[in-house]
PDB file of N, CA, C and O in Angstrom:
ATOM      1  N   UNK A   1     -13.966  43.268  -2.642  1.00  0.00           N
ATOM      2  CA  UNK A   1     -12.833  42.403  -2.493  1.00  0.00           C
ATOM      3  C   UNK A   1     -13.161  41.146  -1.690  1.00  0.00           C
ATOM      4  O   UNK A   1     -12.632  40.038  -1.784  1.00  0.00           O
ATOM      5  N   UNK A   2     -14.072  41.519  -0.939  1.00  0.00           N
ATOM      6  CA  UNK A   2     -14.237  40.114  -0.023  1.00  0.00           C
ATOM      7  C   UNK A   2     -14.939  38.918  -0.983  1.00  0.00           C
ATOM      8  O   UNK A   2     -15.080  37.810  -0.464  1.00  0.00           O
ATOM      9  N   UNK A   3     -15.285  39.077  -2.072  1.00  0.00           N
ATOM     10  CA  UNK A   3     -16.241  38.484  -2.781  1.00  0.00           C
ATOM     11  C   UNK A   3     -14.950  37.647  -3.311  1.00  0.00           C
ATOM     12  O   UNK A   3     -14.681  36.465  -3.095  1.00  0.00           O
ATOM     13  N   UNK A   4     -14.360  38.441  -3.932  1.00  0.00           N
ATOM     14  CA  UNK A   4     -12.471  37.580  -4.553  1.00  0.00           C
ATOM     15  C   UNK A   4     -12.342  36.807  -3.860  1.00  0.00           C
ATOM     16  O   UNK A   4     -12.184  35.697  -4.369  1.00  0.00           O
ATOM     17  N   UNK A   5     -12.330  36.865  -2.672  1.00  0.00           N
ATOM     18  CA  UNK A   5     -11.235  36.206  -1.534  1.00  0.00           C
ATOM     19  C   UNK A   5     -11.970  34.516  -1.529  1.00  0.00           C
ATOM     20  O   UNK A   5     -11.444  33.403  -1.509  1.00  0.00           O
ATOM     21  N   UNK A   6     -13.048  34.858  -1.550  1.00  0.00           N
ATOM     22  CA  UNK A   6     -14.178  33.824  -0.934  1.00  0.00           C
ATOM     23  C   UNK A   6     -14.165  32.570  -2.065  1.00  0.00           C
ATOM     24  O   UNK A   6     -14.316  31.352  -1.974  1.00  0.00           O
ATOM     25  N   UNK A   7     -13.876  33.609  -3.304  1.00  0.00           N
ATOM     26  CA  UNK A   7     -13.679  32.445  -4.818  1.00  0.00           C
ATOM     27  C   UNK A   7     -12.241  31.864  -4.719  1.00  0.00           C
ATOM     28  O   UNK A   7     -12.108  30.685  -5.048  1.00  0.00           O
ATOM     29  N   UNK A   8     -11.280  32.474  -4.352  1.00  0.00           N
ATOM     30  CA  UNK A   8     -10.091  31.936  -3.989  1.00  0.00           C
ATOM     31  C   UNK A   8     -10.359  30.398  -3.303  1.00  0.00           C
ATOM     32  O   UNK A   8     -10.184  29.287  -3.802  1.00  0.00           O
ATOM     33  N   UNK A   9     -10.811  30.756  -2.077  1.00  0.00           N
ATOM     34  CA  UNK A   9     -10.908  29.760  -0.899  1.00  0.00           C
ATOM     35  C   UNK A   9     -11.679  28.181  -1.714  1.00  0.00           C
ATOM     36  O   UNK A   9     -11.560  26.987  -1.442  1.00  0.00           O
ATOM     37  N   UNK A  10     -12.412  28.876  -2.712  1.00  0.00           N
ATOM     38  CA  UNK A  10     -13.245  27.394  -3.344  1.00  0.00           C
ATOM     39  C   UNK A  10     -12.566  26.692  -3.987  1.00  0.00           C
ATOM     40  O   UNK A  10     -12.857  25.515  -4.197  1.00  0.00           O
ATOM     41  N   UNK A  11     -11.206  27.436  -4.568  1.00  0.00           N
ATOM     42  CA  UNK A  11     -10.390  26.677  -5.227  1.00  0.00           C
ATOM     43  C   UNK A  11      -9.019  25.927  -4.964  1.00  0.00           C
ATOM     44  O   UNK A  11      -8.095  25.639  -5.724  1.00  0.00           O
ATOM     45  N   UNK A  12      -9.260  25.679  -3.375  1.00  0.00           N
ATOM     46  CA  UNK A  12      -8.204  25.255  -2.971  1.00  0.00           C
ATOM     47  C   UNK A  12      -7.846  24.053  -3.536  1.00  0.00           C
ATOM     48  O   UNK A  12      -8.843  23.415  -3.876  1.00  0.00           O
ATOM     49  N   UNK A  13      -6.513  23.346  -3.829  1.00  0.00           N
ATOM     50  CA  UNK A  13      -5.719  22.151  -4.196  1.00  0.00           C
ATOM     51  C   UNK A  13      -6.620  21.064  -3.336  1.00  0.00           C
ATOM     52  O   UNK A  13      -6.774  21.003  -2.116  1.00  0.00           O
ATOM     53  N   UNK A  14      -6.951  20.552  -3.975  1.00  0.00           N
ATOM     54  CA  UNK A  14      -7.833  18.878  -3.745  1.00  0.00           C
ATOM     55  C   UNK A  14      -6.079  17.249  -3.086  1.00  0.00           C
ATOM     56  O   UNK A  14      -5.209  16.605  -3.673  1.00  0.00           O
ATOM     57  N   UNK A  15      -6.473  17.382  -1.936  1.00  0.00           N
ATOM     58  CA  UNK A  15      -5.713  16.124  -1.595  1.00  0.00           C
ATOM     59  C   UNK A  15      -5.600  14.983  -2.572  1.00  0.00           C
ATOM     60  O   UNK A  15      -6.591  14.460  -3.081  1.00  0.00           O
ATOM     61  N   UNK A  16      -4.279  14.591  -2.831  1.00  0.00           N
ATOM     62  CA  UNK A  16      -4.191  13.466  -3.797  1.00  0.00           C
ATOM     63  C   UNK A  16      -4.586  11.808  -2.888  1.00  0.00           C
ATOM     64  O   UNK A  16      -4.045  11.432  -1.848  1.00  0.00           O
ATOM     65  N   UNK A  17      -5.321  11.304  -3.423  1.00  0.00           N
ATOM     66  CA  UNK A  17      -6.012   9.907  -3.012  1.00  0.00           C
ATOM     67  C   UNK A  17      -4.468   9.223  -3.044  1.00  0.00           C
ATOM     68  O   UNK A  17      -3.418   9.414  -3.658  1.00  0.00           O
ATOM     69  N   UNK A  18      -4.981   8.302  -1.996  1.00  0.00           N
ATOM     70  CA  UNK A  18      -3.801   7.667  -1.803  1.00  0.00           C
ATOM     71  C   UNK A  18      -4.587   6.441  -2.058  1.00  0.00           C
ATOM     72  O   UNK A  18      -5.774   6.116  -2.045  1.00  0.00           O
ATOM     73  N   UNK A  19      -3.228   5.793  -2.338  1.00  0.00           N
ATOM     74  CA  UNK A  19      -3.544   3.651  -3.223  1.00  0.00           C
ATOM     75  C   UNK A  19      -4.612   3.028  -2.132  1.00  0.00           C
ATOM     76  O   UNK A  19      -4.580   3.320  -0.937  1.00  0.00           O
ATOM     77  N   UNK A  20      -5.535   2.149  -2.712  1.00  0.00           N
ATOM     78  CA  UNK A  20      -5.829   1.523  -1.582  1.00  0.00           C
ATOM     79  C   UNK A  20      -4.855   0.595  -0.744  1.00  0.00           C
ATOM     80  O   UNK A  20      -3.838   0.032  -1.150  1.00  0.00           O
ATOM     81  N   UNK A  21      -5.433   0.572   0.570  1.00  0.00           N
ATOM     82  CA  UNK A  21      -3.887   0.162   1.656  1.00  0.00           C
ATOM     83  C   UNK A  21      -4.696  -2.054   1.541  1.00  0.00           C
ATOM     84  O   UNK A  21      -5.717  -2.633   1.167  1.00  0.00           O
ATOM     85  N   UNK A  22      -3.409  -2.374   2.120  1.00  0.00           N
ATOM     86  CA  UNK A  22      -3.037  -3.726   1.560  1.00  0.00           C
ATOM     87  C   UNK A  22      -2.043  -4.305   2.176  1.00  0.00           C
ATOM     88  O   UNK A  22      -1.881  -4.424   3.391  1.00  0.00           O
ATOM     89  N   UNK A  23      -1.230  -4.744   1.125  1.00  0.00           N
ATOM     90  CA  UNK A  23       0.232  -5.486   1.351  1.00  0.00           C
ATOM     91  C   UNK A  23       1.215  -4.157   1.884  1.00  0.00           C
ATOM     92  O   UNK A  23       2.240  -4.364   2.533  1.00  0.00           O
ATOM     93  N   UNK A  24       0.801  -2.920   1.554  1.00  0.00           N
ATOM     94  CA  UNK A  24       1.569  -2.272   1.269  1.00  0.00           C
ATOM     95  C   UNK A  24       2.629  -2.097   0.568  1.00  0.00           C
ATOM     96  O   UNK A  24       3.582  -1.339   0.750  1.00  0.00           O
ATOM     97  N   UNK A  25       2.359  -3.015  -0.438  1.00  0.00           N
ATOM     98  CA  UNK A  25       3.527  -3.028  -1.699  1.00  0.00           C
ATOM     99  C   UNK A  25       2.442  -3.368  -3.348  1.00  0.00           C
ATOM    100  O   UNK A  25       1.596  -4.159  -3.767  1.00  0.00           O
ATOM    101  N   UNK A  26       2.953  -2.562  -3.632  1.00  0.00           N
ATOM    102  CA  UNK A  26       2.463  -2.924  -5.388  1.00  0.00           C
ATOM    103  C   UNK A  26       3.886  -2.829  -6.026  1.00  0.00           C
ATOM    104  O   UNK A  26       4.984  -2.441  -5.627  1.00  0.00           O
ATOM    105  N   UNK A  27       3.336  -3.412  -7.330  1.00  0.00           N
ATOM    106  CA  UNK A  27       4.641  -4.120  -8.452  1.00  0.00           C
ATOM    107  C   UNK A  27       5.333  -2.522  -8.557  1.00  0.00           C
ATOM    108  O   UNK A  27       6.548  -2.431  -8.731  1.00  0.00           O
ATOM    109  N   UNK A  28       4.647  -1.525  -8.463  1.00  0.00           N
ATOM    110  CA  UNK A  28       6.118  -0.206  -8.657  1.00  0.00           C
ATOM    111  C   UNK A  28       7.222   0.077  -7.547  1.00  0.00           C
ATOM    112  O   UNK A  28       8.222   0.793  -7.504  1.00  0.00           O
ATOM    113  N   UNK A  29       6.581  -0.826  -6.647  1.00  0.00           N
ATOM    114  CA  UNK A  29       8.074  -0.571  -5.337  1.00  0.00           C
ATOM    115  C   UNK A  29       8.388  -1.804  -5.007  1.00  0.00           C
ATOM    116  O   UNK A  29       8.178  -2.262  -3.884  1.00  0.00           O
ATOM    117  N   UNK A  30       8.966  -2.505  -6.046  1.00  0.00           N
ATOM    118  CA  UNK A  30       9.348  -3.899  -6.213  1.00  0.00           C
ATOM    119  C   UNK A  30      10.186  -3.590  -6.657  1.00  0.00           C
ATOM    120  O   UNK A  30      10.243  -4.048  -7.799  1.00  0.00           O
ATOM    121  N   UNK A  31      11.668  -2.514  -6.211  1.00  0.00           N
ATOM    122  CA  UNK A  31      13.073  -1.990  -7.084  1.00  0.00           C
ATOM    123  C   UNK A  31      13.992  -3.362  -6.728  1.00  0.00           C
ATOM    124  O   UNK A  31      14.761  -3.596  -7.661  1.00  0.00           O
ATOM    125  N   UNK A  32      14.100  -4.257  -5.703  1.00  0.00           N
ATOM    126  CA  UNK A  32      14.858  -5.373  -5.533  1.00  0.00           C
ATOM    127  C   UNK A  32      14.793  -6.357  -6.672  1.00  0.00           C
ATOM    128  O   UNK A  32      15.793  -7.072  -6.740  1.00  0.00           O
ATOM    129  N   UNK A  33      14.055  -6.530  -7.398  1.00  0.00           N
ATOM    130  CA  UNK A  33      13.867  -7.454  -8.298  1.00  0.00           C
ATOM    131  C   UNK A  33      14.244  -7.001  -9.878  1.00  0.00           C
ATOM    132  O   UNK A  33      14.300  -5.882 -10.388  1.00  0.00           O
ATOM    133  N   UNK A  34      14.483  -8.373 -10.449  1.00  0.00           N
ATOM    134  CA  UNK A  34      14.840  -8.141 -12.145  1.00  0.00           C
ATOM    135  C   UNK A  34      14.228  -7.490 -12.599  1.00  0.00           C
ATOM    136  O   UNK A  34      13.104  -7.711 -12.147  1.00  0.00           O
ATOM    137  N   UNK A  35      14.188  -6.616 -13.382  1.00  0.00           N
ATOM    138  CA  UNK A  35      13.164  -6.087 -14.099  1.00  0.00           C
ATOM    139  C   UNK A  35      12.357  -7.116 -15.366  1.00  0.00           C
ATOM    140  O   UNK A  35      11.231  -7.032 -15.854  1.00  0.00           O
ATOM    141  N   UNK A  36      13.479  -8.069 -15.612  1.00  0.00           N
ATOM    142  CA  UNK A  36      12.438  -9.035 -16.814  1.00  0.00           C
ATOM    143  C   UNK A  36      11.661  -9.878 -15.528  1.00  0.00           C
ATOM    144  O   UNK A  36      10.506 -10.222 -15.779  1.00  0.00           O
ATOM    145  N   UNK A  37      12.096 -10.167 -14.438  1.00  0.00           N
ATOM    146  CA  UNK A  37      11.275 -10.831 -13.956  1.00  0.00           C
ATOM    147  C   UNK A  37      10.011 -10.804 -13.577  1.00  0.00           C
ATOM    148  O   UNK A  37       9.166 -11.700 -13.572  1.00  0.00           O
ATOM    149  N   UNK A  38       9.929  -9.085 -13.085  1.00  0.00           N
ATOM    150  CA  UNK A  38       8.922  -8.538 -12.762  1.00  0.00           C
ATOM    151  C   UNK A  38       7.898  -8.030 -13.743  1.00  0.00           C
ATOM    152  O   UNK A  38       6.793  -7.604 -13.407  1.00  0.00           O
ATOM    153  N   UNK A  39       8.339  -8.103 -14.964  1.00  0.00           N
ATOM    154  CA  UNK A  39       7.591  -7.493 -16.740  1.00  0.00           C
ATOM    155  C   UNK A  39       7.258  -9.310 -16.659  1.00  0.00           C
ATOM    156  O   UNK A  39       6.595  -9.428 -17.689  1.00  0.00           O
ATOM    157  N   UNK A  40       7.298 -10.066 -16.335  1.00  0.00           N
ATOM    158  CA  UNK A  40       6.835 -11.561 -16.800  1.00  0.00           C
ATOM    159  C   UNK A  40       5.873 -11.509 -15.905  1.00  0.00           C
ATOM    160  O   UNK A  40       4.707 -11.333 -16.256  1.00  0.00           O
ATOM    161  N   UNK A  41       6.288 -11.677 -14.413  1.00  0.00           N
ATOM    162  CA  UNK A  41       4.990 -11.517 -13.205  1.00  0.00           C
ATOM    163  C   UNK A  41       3.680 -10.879 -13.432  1.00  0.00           C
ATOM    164  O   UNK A  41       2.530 -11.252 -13.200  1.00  0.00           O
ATOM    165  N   UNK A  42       4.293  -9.577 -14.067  1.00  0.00           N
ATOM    166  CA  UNK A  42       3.101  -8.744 -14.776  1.00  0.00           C
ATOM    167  C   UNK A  42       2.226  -8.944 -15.377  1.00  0.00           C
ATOM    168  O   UNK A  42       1.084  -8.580 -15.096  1.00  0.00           O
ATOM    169  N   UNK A  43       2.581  -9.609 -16.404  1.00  0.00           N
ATOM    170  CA  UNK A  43       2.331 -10.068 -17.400  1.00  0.00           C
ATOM    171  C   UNK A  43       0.925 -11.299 -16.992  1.00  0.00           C
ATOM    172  O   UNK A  43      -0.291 -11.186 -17.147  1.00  0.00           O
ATOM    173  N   UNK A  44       1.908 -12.624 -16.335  1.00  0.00           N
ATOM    174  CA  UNK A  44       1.596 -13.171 -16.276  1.00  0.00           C
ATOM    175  C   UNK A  44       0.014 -13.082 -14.976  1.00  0.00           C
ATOM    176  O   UNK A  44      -0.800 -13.982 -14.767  1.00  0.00           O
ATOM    177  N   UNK A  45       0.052 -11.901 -14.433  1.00  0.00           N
ATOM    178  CA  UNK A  45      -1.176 -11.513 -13.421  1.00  0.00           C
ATOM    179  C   UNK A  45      -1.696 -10.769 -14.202  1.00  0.00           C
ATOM    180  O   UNK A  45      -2.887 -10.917 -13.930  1.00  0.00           O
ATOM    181  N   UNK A  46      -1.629  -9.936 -15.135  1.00  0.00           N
ATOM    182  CA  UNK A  46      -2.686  -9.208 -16.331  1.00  0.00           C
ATOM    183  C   UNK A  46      -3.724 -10.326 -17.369  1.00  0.00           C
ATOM    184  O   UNK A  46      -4.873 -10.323 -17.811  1.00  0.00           O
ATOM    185  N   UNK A  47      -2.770 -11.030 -17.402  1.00  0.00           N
ATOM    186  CA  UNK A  47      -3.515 -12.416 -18.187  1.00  0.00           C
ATOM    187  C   UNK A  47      -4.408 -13.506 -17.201  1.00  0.00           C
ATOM    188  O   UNK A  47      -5.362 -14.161 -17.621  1.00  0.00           O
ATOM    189  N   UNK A  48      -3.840 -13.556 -15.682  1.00  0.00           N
ATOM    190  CA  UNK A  48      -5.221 -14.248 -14.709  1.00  0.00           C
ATOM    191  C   UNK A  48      -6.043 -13.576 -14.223  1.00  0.00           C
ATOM    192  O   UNK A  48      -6.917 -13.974 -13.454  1.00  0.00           O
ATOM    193  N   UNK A  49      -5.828 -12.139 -14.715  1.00  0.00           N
ATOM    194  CA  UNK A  49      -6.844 -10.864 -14.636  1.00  0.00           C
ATOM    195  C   UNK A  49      -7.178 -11.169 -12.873  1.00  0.00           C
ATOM    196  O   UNK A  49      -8.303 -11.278 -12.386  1.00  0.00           O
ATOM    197  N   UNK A  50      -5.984 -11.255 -12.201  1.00  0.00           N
ATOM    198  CA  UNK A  50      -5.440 -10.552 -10.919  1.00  0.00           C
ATOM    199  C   UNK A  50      -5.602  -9.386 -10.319  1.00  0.00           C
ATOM    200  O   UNK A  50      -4.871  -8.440 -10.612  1.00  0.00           O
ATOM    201  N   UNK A  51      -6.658  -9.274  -9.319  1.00  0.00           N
ATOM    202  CA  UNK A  51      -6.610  -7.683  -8.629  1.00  0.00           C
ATOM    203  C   UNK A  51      -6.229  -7.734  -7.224  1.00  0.00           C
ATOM    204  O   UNK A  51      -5.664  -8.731  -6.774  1.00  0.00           O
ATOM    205  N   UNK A  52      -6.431  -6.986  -6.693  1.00  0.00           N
ATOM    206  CA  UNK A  52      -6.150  -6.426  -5.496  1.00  0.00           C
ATOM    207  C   UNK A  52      -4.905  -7.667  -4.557  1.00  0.00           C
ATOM    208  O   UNK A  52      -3.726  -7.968  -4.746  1.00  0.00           O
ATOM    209  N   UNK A  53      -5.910  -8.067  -3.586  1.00  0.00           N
ATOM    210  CA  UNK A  53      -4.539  -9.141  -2.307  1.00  0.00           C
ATOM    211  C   UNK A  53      -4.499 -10.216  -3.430  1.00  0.00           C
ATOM    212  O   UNK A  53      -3.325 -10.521  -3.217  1.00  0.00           O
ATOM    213  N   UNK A  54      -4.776 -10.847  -4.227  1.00  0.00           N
ATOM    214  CA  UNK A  54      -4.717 -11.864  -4.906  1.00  0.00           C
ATOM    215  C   UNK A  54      -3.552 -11.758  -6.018  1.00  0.00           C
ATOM    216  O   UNK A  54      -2.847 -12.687  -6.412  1.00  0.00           O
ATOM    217  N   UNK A  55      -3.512 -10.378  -6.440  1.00  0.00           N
ATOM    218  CA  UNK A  55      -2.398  -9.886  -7.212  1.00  0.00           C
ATOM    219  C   UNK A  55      -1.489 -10.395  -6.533  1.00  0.00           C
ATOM    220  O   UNK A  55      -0.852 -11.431  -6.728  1.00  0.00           O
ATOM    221  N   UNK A  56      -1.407  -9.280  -5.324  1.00  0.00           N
ATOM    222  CA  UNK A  56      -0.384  -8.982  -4.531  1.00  0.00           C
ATOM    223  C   UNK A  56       0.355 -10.343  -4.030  1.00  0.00           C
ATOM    224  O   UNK A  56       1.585 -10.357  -4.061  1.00  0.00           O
ATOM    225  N   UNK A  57      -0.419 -11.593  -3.528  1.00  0.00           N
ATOM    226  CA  UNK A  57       0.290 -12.667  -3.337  1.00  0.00           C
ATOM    227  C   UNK A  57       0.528 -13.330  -4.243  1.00  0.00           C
ATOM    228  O   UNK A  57       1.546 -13.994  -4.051  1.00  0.00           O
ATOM    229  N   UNK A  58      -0.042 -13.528  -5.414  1.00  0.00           N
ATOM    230  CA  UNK A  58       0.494 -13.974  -6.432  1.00  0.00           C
ATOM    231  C   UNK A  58       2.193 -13.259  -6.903  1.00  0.00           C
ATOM    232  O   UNK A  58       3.335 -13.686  -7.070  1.00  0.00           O
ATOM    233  N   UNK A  59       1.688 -12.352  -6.949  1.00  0.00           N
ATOM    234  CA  UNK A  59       3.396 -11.540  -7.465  1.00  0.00           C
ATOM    235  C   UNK A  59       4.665 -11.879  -6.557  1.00  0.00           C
ATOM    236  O   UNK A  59       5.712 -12.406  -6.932  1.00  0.00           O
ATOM    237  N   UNK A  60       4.306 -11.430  -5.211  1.00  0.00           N
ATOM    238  CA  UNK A  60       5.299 -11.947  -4.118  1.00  0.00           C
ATOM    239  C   UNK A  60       5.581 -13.119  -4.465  1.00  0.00           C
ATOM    240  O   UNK A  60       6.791 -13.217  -4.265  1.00  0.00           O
ATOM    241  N   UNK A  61       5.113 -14.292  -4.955  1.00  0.00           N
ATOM    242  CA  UNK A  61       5.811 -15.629  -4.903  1.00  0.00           C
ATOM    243  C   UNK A  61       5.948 -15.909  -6.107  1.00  0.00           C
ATOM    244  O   UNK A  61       6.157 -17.089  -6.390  1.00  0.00           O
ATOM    245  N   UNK A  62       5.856 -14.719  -7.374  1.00  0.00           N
ATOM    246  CA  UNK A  62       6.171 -14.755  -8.313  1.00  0.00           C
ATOM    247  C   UNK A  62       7.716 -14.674  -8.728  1.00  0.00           C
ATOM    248  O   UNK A  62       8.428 -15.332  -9.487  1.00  0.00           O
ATOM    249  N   UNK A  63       7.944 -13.410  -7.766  1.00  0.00           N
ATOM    250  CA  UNK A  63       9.098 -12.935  -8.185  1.00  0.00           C
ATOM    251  C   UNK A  63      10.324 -13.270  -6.749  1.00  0.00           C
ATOM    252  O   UNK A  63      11.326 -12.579  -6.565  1.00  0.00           O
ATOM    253  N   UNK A  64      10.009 -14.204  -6.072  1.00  0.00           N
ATOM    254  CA  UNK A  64      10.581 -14.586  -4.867  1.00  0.00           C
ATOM    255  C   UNK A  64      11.365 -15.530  -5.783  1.00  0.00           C
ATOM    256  O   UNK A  64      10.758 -15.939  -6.773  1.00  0.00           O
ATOM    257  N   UNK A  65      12.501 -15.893  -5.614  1.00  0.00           N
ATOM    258  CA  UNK A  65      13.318 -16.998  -6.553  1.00  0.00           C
ATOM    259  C   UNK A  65      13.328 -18.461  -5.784  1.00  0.00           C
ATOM    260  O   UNK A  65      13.514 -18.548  -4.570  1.00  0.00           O
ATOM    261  N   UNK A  66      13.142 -19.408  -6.499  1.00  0.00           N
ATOM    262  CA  UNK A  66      12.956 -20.335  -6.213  1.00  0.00           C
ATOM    263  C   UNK A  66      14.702 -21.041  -5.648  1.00  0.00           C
ATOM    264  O   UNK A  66      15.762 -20.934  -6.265  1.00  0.00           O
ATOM    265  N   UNK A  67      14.514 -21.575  -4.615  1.00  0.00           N
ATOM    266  CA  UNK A  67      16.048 -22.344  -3.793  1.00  0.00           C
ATOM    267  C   UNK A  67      16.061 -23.687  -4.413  1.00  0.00           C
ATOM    268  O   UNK A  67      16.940 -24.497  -4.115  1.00  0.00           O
TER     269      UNK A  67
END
């Protein structure tokens, strides 16, 4: 039995990776905003092939409305 136990223990649940840290905001917890606005922002940072902080400030003043 101790042999069971030991195969148990190897199969413990693996920690889920967390986002890399940042702005602390990506476009899925952007619920304040339009949703067409934010499908255009998208859009429009998938097409300047936008990653990481560069996304991220791009989008923020994407979807910030202009006064």
């Amino acid at each position: 039995m101790v042999l069971a136990t030991g195969a148990l223990a190897q199969n413990a649940p693996v920690p889920m990776e967390r986002p890399a840290t940042g702005s602390g905001q990506n476009d899925d917890t952007m619920t304040d905003v339009d949703p067409e606005v934010l499908a255009r922002c998208k859009r429009e940072a998938a097409q300047k092939k936008l990653k990481g902080s560069e996304r991220a400030t791009f989008m923020n003043a994407c979807v910030e409305p202009e006064d």
